[in-house]
């Protein structure tokens, strides 16, 4: 059960309410550690990464029950501040339990996180900020022993790069720290705003989320709450591009198109008919897409790095040559080798790539990371013939019922 078999050239059309956002849910689940009462987290996508985060919460002593699309969590029996190496390595988001555990328990014991192999992905910005808040960091073999015997205290922290994960760790740590924390140069992603909204509903005092300066006034305690996770903007782009590449007509609900301004602008530039409303996006058009002159990724609101592998596949079937420049991670082009096996014409140099559109044909390919794997599925949907995509565990970390959803929209896809 670890590969998809896809027969291409089927049009994807219909209506879809997009899953809850993985990259909002995971930090919100970590934030539950800060609270002392039950929380009901709604629109929680059923992903392998969700399962990993639930296992971490249970390992820490919290109770977690899934009720349909919701997770009911009770952290009142939190009894440990240590996450096992296996669970730490299961995903990148294990690292965002560091701040909440330090703030709640004055201690945290973790290993380096796992996650997509996009480059070195250090955690120096996380540790530097927590140290400024009074944490003491010790490495023992490959275990990170963090303590804050006098408790965390507010600090003025300037981030040299708007790291999403480091921003999440620091805002969660600051939510229970003594005094006020000023985070300058922090990440502005919509998922950061969602996390701040959850924390404020629990009684935190976070101002400025979504801007480059956040002010967080530490609270004495935080209660639980009911909260609905925002729609997944990267999953949304994945399905919109699937329709664009197969000449379909798809309406996506449950997302705020403003969160996708850059990728939607690039998508409409391909000549597809794109209409947006308050909480929906529709794409239509049977004419093959035109190429994209330039896509440069960057921290929000720039073009999101997670969408680059998706647009590589779109470019591979577009008319003309598209140019890409990746400015966030060192290794965002892991899917290019397999795209070339399918007939894509790709010129690579370090963080840049140029793709001349061509006709793709089926092949045996293998996912190397989450979004690169999704990109290979997109290419298979538009290719002549049959494609086998292996290593789909990478893909199912971030896409809920991916095979069923694509099949419901008209794709000929099965899992074996
Ligand atoms: C989050 O990863 C997302 N993951 C990623 O999505 C996303 O690509 C990334 O943000 C950028 O938007 C989750 O939210 C779970 P960063 P994160 O810290 O927090 C460097 C997906 O497909 N850096 O903003 O790890 C780092 O090496 C995933 O859903 C440091 O140097 O991203 C990278 O070059 C993939 N030191 C850059 O910053 C640090 O301490 C951006 O990393 C931290 C980061």
Short mmCIF file of N, CA and C in Angstrom, two decimals, residues 7-161:
data_model
loop_
_atom_site.label_atom_id
_atom_site.label_comp_id
_atom_site.label_asym_id
_atom_site.label_seq_id
_atom_site.Cartn_x
_atom_site.Cartn_y
_atom_site.Cartn_z
N UNK A 7 -3.79 6.93 -14.24
CA UNK A 7 -3.91 6.98 -15.71
C UNK A 7 -4.28 8.42 -16.06
N UNK A 8 -3.44 9.09 -16.82
CA UNK A 8 -3.58 10.52 -17.04
C UNK A 8 -4.62 10.91 -18.05
N UNK A 9 -4.70 12.24 -18.29
CA UNK A 9 -5.59 12.82 -19.30
C UNK A 9 -7.07 12.69 -18.97
N UNK A 10 -7.38 12.63 -17.68
CA UNK A 10 -8.79 12.73 -17.25
C UNK A 10 -9.02 14.13 -16.72
N UNK A 11 -10.09 14.79 -17.13
CA UNK A 11 -10.35 16.15 -16.66
C UNK A 11 -10.83 16.11 -15.21
N UNK A 12 -10.30 17.01 -14.36
CA UNK A 12 -10.75 17.09 -12.98
C UNK A 12 -11.71 18.25 -12.86
N UNK A 13 -12.94 17.96 -12.42
CA UNK A 13 -13.97 19.00 -12.32
C UNK A 13 -14.86 18.71 -11.12
N UNK A 14 -15.58 19.76 -10.69
CA UNK A 14 -16.56 19.59 -9.61
C UNK A 14 -16.38 20.63 -8.53
N UNK A 15 -16.79 20.29 -7.34
CA UNK A 15 -16.72 21.21 -6.19
C UNK A 15 -16.04 20.49 -5.03
N UNK A 16 -15.27 21.24 -4.24
CA UNK A 16 -14.53 20.61 -3.13
C UNK A 16 -14.36 21.61 -2.00
N UNK A 17 -14.67 21.20 -0.78
CA UNK A 17 -14.32 22.01 0.39
C UNK A 17 -12.97 21.52 0.88
N UNK A 18 -12.01 22.43 0.91
CA UNK A 18 -10.64 22.01 1.14
C UNK A 18 -10.41 21.62 2.60
N UNK A 19 -9.48 20.74 2.85
CA UNK A 19 -9.17 20.24 4.21
C UNK A 19 -8.67 21.36 5.10
N UNK A 20 -8.69 21.14 6.38
CA UNK A 20 -8.08 22.09 7.34
C UNK A 20 -6.58 22.15 7.12
N UNK A 21 -5.97 23.26 7.50
CA UNK A 21 -4.56 23.50 7.20
C UNK A 21 -3.63 22.74 8.13
N UNK A 22 -2.81 21.85 7.53
CA UNK A 22 -1.83 21.08 8.31
C UNK A 22 -0.93 22.03 9.09
N UNK A 23 -0.47 23.10 8.43
CA UNK A 23 0.55 23.96 9.06
C UNK A 23 -0.04 24.97 10.03
N UNK A 24 -1.38 24.90 10.20
CA UNK A 24 -2.02 25.64 11.29
C UNK A 24 -2.35 24.67 12.41
N UNK A 25 -2.88 23.51 12.05
CA UNK A 25 -3.29 22.51 13.06
C UNK A 25 -2.10 22.09 13.92
N UNK A 26 -0.94 21.83 13.30
CA UNK A 26 0.18 21.27 14.07
C UNK A 26 0.66 22.22 15.17
N UNK A 27 0.90 23.51 14.91
CA UNK A 27 1.26 24.39 16.03
C UNK A 27 0.12 24.58 17.03
N UNK A 28 -1.15 24.57 16.56
CA UNK A 28 -2.27 24.70 17.51
C UNK A 28 -2.29 23.50 18.46
N UNK A 29 -2.03 22.30 17.95
CA UNK A 29 -1.99 21.12 18.83
C UNK A 29 -0.85 21.25 19.86
N UNK A 30 0.27 21.84 19.44
CA UNK A 30 1.36 22.06 20.40
C UNK A 30 0.94 23.10 21.44
N UNK A 31 0.19 24.10 20.99
CA UNK A 31 -0.22 25.20 21.89
C UNK A 31 -1.15 24.70 22.98
N UNK A 32 -1.85 23.60 22.74
CA UNK A 32 -2.75 23.04 23.76
C UNK A 32 -1.98 22.72 25.04
N UNK A 33 -0.68 22.42 24.91
CA UNK A 33 0.17 22.11 26.08
C UNK A 33 0.21 23.30 27.05
N UNK A 34 0.00 24.51 26.53
CA UNK A 34 0.05 25.72 27.37
C UNK A 34 -1.19 25.86 28.25
N UNK A 35 -2.26 25.14 27.90
CA UNK A 35 -3.56 25.41 28.53
C UNK A 35 -3.86 24.36 29.63
N UNK A 36 -4.81 24.72 30.50
CA UNK A 36 -5.13 23.79 31.60
C UNK A 36 -6.58 23.32 31.53
N UNK A 37 -7.20 23.47 30.36
CA UNK A 37 -8.58 23.01 30.22
C UNK A 37 -8.80 22.37 28.86
N UNK A 38 -9.95 21.73 28.68
CA UNK A 38 -10.23 21.01 27.43
C UNK A 38 -10.36 21.96 26.24
N UNK A 39 -9.90 21.49 25.09
CA UNK A 39 -10.09 22.24 23.84
C UNK A 39 -10.72 21.33 22.80
N UNK A 40 -11.61 21.94 21.97
CA UNK A 40 -12.19 21.22 20.84
C UNK A 40 -11.64 21.87 19.57
N UNK A 41 -10.79 21.13 18.85
CA UNK A 41 -10.16 21.67 17.64
C UNK A 41 -10.93 21.14 16.43
N UNK A 42 -11.63 22.04 15.76
CA UNK A 42 -12.50 21.65 14.65
C UNK A 42 -11.76 21.74 13.31
N UNK A 43 -12.26 21.00 12.32
CA UNK A 43 -11.69 20.98 10.97
C UNK A 43 -10.24 20.52 10.99
N UNK A 44 -9.99 19.49 11.83
CA UNK A 44 -8.63 18.93 11.99
C UNK A 44 -8.43 17.85 10.93
N UNK A 45 -7.61 18.09 9.89
CA UNK A 45 -7.46 17.10 8.82
C UNK A 45 -6.87 15.80 9.35
N UNK A 46 -7.33 14.67 8.78
CA UNK A 46 -6.87 13.34 9.20
C UNK A 46 -5.63 13.00 8.38
N UNK A 47 -4.45 13.34 8.89
CA UNK A 47 -3.18 13.17 8.18
C UNK A 47 -2.24 12.32 9.04
N UNK A 48 -1.19 11.81 8.46
CA UNK A 48 -0.22 11.09 9.29
C UNK A 48 0.51 12.06 10.20
N UNK A 49 0.71 13.32 9.74
CA UNK A 49 1.32 14.30 10.65
C UNK A 49 0.40 14.62 11.83
N UNK A 50 -0.91 14.64 11.58
CA UNK A 50 -1.86 14.86 12.69
C UNK A 50 -1.71 13.73 13.71
N UNK A 51 -1.61 12.51 13.18
CA UNK A 51 -1.47 11.33 14.05
C UNK A 51 -0.19 11.43 14.88
N UNK A 52 0.89 11.90 14.27
CA UNK A 52 2.16 12.06 15.00
C UNK A 52 2.00 13.07 16.14
N UNK A 53 1.33 14.19 15.84
CA UNK A 53 1.13 15.21 16.89
C UNK A 53 0.23 14.69 18.00
N UNK A 54 -0.78 13.90 17.65
CA UNK A 54 -1.66 13.29 18.66
C UNK A 54 -0.87 12.32 19.54
N UNK A 55 0.03 11.55 18.92
CA UNK A 55 0.88 10.61 19.69
C UNK A 55 1.78 11.38 20.66
N UNK A 56 2.29 12.53 20.22
CA UNK A 56 3.13 13.35 21.11
C UNK A 56 2.28 13.84 22.30
N UNK A 57 1.09 14.35 22.02
CA UNK A 57 0.23 14.84 23.12
C UNK A 57 -0.08 13.72 24.11
N UNK A 58 -0.36 12.53 23.59
CA UNK A 58 -0.66 11.40 24.49
C UNK A 58 0.58 10.99 25.27
N UNK A 59 1.75 11.05 24.62
CA UNK A 59 3.01 10.70 25.32
C UNK A 59 3.27 11.68 26.46
N UNK A 60 2.81 12.92 26.30
CA UNK A 60 3.00 13.94 27.34
C UNK A 60 1.96 13.82 28.45
N UNK A 61 0.96 12.96 28.23
CA UNK A 61 -0.05 12.73 29.28
C UNK A 61 -1.40 13.33 28.97
N UNK A 62 -1.56 13.95 27.80
CA UNK A 62 -2.86 14.55 27.44
C UNK A 62 -3.77 13.45 26.89
N UNK A 63 -5.10 13.67 27.03
CA UNK A 63 -6.02 12.73 26.38
C UNK A 63 -6.51 13.39 25.09
N UNK A 64 -6.61 12.60 24.03
CA UNK A 64 -7.06 13.11 22.72
C UNK A 64 -8.06 12.12 22.14
N UNK A 65 -9.24 12.64 21.79
CA UNK A 65 -10.27 11.79 21.17
C UNK A 65 -10.71 12.45 19.87
N UNK A 66 -10.69 11.68 18.77
CA UNK A 66 -11.18 12.24 17.51
C UNK A 66 -12.69 12.04 17.45
N UNK A 67 -13.41 13.14 17.16
CA UNK A 67 -14.87 13.07 16.98
C UNK A 67 -15.19 13.57 15.58
N UNK A 68 -15.15 12.67 14.60
CA UNK A 68 -15.37 13.09 13.21
C UNK A 68 -14.23 13.97 12.74
N UNK A 69 -14.55 15.21 12.38
CA UNK A 69 -13.52 16.12 11.89
C UNK A 69 -12.87 16.93 13.00
N UNK A 70 -13.28 16.63 14.27
CA UNK A 70 -12.79 17.42 15.40
C UNK A 70 -11.91 16.57 16.31
N UNK A 71 -11.04 17.26 17.06
CA UNK A 71 -10.22 16.60 18.09
C UNK A 71 -10.57 17.22 19.43
N UNK A 72 -10.97 16.37 20.40
CA UNK A 72 -11.25 16.83 21.77
C UNK A 72 -10.02 16.49 22.61
N UNK A 73 -9.38 17.53 23.16
CA UNK A 73 -8.11 17.34 23.86
C UNK A 73 -8.22 17.83 25.29
N UNK A 74 -7.74 17.00 26.24
CA UNK A 74 -7.73 17.40 27.66
C UNK A 74 -6.28 17.32 28.16
N UNK A 75 -5.62 18.47 28.36
CA UNK A 75 -4.22 18.48 28.79
C UNK A 75 -4.06 18.50 30.30
N UNK A 76 -5.18 18.31 31.03
CA UNK A 76 -5.08 18.54 32.49
C UNK A 76 -4.19 17.50 33.16
N UNK A 77 -3.98 16.35 32.53
CA UNK A 77 -3.08 15.35 33.15
C UNK A 77 -1.70 15.35 32.52
N UNK A 78 -1.29 16.51 32.00
CA UNK A 78 0.07 16.61 31.43
C UNK A 78 1.07 16.14 32.48
N UNK A 79 1.90 15.13 32.14
CA UNK A 79 2.75 14.54 33.19
C UNK A 79 4.21 14.41 32.75
N UNK A 80 4.52 14.83 31.54
CA UNK A 80 5.90 14.69 31.07
C UNK A 80 6.27 15.89 30.20
N UNK A 81 7.56 16.16 30.13
CA UNK A 81 8.05 17.25 29.25
C UNK A 81 9.06 16.67 28.27
N UNK A 82 8.96 15.36 28.04
CA UNK A 82 9.95 14.68 27.19
C UNK A 82 9.26 14.00 26.02
N UNK A 83 9.77 14.26 24.81
CA UNK A 83 9.21 13.65 23.60
C UNK A 83 10.23 12.64 23.07
N UNK A 84 9.78 11.42 22.79
CA UNK A 84 10.70 10.35 22.38
C UNK A 84 11.36 10.68 21.03
N UNK A 85 12.59 10.18 20.81
CA UNK A 85 13.31 10.47 19.56
C UNK A 85 12.50 10.07 18.31
N UNK A 86 11.82 8.94 18.39
CA UNK A 86 11.05 8.49 17.21
C UNK A 86 9.98 9.50 16.83
N UNK A 87 9.25 9.99 17.83
CA UNK A 87 8.19 10.96 17.54
C UNK A 87 8.80 12.30 17.12
N UNK A 88 9.95 12.66 17.69
CA UNK A 88 10.60 13.92 17.26
C UNK A 88 10.96 13.83 15.78
N UNK A 89 11.44 12.66 15.38
CA UNK A 89 11.90 12.50 13.99
C UNK A 89 10.76 12.31 12.99
N UNK A 90 9.53 12.15 13.52
CA UNK A 90 8.40 11.82 12.62
C UNK A 90 7.99 13.02 11.76
N UNK A 91 8.32 14.24 12.22
CA UNK A 91 7.92 15.41 11.42
C UNK A 91 8.67 16.65 11.92
N UNK A 92 8.66 17.71 11.10
CA UNK A 92 9.33 18.95 11.48
C UNK A 92 8.63 19.58 12.69
N UNK A 93 7.31 19.44 12.76
CA UNK A 93 6.52 20.17 13.77
C UNK A 93 6.72 19.67 15.18
N UNK A 94 7.48 18.59 15.38
CA UNK A 94 7.75 18.19 16.77
C UNK A 94 8.49 19.32 17.48
N UNK A 95 9.24 20.11 16.73
CA UNK A 95 10.08 21.16 17.35
C UNK A 95 9.22 22.27 17.98
N UNK A 96 7.99 22.47 17.50
CA UNK A 96 7.18 23.55 18.07
C UNK A 96 6.48 23.15 19.37
N UNK A 97 6.82 21.97 19.87
CA UNK A 97 6.38 21.63 21.24
C UNK A 97 7.39 22.17 22.26
N UNK A 98 8.56 22.61 21.76
CA UNK A 98 9.62 23.07 22.66
C UNK A 98 9.20 24.28 23.48
N UNK A 99 8.71 25.31 22.81
CA UNK A 99 8.31 26.53 23.50
C UNK A 99 7.20 26.30 24.51
N UNK A 100 6.11 25.64 24.11
CA UNK A 100 5.01 25.38 25.05
C UNK A 100 5.45 24.56 26.27
N UNK A 101 6.28 23.52 26.05
CA UNK A 101 6.71 22.69 27.20
C UNK A 101 7.57 23.51 28.17
N UNK A 102 8.47 24.32 27.61
CA UNK A 102 9.31 25.17 28.46
C UNK A 102 8.45 26.14 29.26
N UNK A 103 7.46 26.73 28.59
CA UNK A 103 6.61 27.73 29.26
C UNK A 103 5.74 27.09 30.33
N UNK A 104 5.24 25.89 30.06
CA UNK A 104 4.29 25.25 30.98
C UNK A 104 5.00 24.47 32.09
N UNK A 105 6.13 23.77 31.69
CA UNK A 105 6.79 22.84 32.63
C UNK A 105 8.18 23.28 33.05
N UNK A 106 8.66 24.41 32.48
CA UNK A 106 10.03 24.89 32.73
C UNK A 106 11.08 23.86 32.31
N UNK A 107 10.68 22.95 31.45
CA UNK A 107 11.60 21.91 31.00
C UNK A 107 11.09 21.34 29.68
N UNK A 108 12.03 20.91 28.82
CA UNK A 108 11.64 20.22 27.58
C UNK A 108 12.81 19.36 27.14
N UNK A 109 12.54 18.12 26.80
CA UNK A 109 13.60 17.22 26.31
C UNK A 109 13.16 16.66 24.97
N UNK A 110 13.89 17.02 23.91
CA UNK A 110 13.53 16.60 22.55
C UNK A 110 14.77 16.15 21.81
N UNK A 111 14.56 15.60 20.61
CA UNK A 111 15.65 15.38 19.65
C UNK A 111 15.39 16.30 18.46
N UNK A 112 16.37 16.40 17.57
CA UNK A 112 16.18 17.23 16.37
C UNK A 112 14.97 16.72 15.59
N UNK A 113 14.20 17.62 15.00
CA UNK A 113 12.99 17.19 14.28
C UNK A 113 13.29 16.50 12.97
N UNK A 114 12.30 15.81 12.43
CA UNK A 114 12.40 15.22 11.09
C UNK A 114 11.79 16.16 10.08
N UNK A 115 11.08 15.63 9.10
CA UNK A 115 10.41 16.49 8.12
C UNK A 115 11.02 16.37 6.74
N UNK A 116 10.45 17.12 5.79
CA UNK A 116 10.90 17.05 4.40
C UNK A 116 12.37 17.46 4.28
N UNK A 117 13.11 16.76 3.41
CA UNK A 117 14.56 17.00 3.24
C UNK A 117 14.75 18.16 2.25
N UNK A 118 14.49 19.37 2.78
CA UNK A 118 14.53 20.56 1.91
C UNK A 118 15.83 21.32 2.03
N UNK A 119 16.70 20.82 2.89
CA UNK A 119 17.97 21.51 3.16
C UNK A 119 18.36 21.21 4.60
N UNK A 120 19.26 22.01 5.16
CA UNK A 120 19.75 21.73 6.50
C UNK A 120 18.67 21.88 7.57
N UNK A 121 17.86 22.88 7.45
CA UNK A 121 16.72 23.15 8.37
C UNK A 121 17.18 23.17 9.83
N UNK A 122 18.10 24.04 10.20
CA UNK A 122 18.55 24.12 11.59
C UNK A 122 17.45 24.68 12.50
N UNK A 123 17.71 24.69 13.82
CA UNK A 123 16.74 25.29 14.76
C UNK A 123 17.41 26.38 15.59
N UNK A 124 18.47 26.96 15.04
CA UNK A 124 19.22 27.98 15.79
C UNK A 124 18.37 29.20 16.16
N UNK A 125 17.45 29.59 15.28
CA UNK A 125 16.61 30.78 15.57
C UNK A 125 15.62 30.48 16.70
N UNK A 126 15.14 29.24 16.75
CA UNK A 126 14.27 28.83 17.85
C UNK A 126 15.04 28.96 19.17
N UNK A 127 16.24 28.37 19.20
CA UNK A 127 17.02 28.28 20.45
C UNK A 127 17.52 29.65 20.89
N UNK A 128 17.92 30.49 19.91
CA UNK A 128 18.43 31.83 20.26
C UNK A 128 17.34 32.65 20.95
N UNK A 129 16.13 32.57 20.41
CA UNK A 129 15.03 33.34 21.01
C UNK A 129 14.67 32.83 22.39
N UNK A 130 14.60 31.52 22.54
CA UNK A 130 14.23 30.94 23.85
C UNK A 130 15.31 31.24 24.89
N UNK A 131 16.57 31.26 24.45
CA UNK A 131 17.67 31.59 25.37
C UNK A 131 17.51 33.02 25.87
N UNK A 132 17.11 33.92 24.97
CA UNK A 132 16.89 35.32 25.38
C UNK A 132 15.76 35.42 26.39
N UNK A 133 14.87 34.43 26.38
CA UNK A 133 13.73 34.44 27.34
C UNK A 133 14.09 33.71 28.63
N UNK A 134 15.38 33.27 28.74
CA UNK A 134 15.83 32.68 30.00
C UNK A 134 15.99 31.18 29.96
N UNK A 135 15.83 30.56 28.80
CA UNK A 135 16.00 29.10 28.73
C UNK A 135 17.48 28.75 28.74
N UNK A 136 17.80 27.60 29.34
CA UNK A 136 19.16 27.06 29.31
C UNK A 136 19.14 25.82 28.41
N UNK A 137 20.05 25.82 27.43
CA UNK A 137 20.04 24.75 26.41
C UNK A 137 21.27 23.87 26.60
N UNK A 138 21.04 22.56 26.63
CA UNK A 138 22.14 21.60 26.80
C UNK A 138 21.96 20.48 25.80
N UNK A 139 23.02 20.04 25.13
CA UNK A 139 22.93 18.88 24.24
C UNK A 139 23.57 17.69 24.93
N UNK A 140 22.86 16.59 25.03
CA UNK A 140 23.45 15.35 25.57
C UNK A 140 23.28 14.27 24.51
N UNK A 141 24.39 13.87 23.87
CA UNK A 141 24.30 13.02 22.67
C UNK A 141 23.40 13.75 21.69
N UNK A 142 22.35 13.13 21.21
CA UNK A 142 21.51 13.89 20.26
C UNK A 142 20.22 14.35 20.94
N UNK A 143 20.25 14.44 22.26
CA UNK A 143 19.04 14.92 22.97
C UNK A 143 19.26 16.36 23.40
N UNK A 144 18.20 17.15 23.19
CA UNK A 144 18.22 18.58 23.54
C UNK A 144 17.54 18.73 24.90
N UNK A 145 18.32 19.12 25.91
CA UNK A 145 17.75 19.27 27.26
C UNK A 145 17.57 20.77 27.52
N UNK A 146 16.35 21.23 27.56
CA UNK A 146 16.11 22.66 27.77
C UNK A 146 15.44 22.85 29.13
N UNK A 147 15.93 23.81 29.88
CA UNK A 147 15.29 24.10 31.18
C UNK A 147 15.12 25.61 31.33
N UNK A 148 14.18 25.99 32.18
CA UNK A 148 13.99 27.41 32.53
C UNK A 148 13.63 27.43 34.01
N UNK A 149 14.64 27.15 34.88
CA UNK A 149 14.35 26.98 36.31
C UNK A 149 13.63 28.18 36.94
N UNK A 150 13.99 29.38 36.45
CA UNK A 150 13.31 30.58 37.02
C UNK A 150 12.09 30.95 36.18
N UNK A 151 11.71 30.06 35.27
CA UNK A 151 10.56 30.38 34.39
C UNK A 151 11.03 31.28 33.26
N UNK A 152 10.27 31.33 32.17
CA UNK A 152 10.61 32.19 31.04
C UNK A 152 10.18 33.63 31.32
N UNK A 153 10.97 34.56 30.79
CA UNK A 153 10.60 35.97 30.98
C UNK A 153 10.53 36.65 29.62
N UNK A 154 9.69 37.66 29.54
CA UNK A 154 9.53 38.40 28.28
C UNK A 154 10.85 38.99 27.83
N UNK A 155 11.02 39.15 26.50
CA UNK A 155 12.28 39.71 25.98
C UNK A 155 12.00 40.44 24.67
N UNK A 156 12.94 41.27 24.25
CA UNK A 156 12.84 41.90 22.93
C UNK A 156 13.70 41.08 21.97
N UNK A 157 13.08 40.46 20.99
CA UNK A 157 13.79 39.53 20.10
C UNK A 157 13.64 39.99 18.66
N UNK A 158 14.77 40.21 18.00
CA UNK A 158 14.74 40.55 16.57
C UNK A 158 15.17 39.31 15.79
N UNK A 159 14.30 38.85 14.87
CA UNK A 159 14.58 37.62 14.13
C UNK A 159 15.30 37.96 12.82
N UNK A 160 16.49 37.39 12.59
CA UNK A 160 17.23 37.71 11.36
C UNK A 160 16.54 37.19 10.10
N UNK A 161 15.66 36.19 10.29
CA UNK A 161 14.89 35.66 9.16
C UNK A 161 13.49 35.32 9.69
#
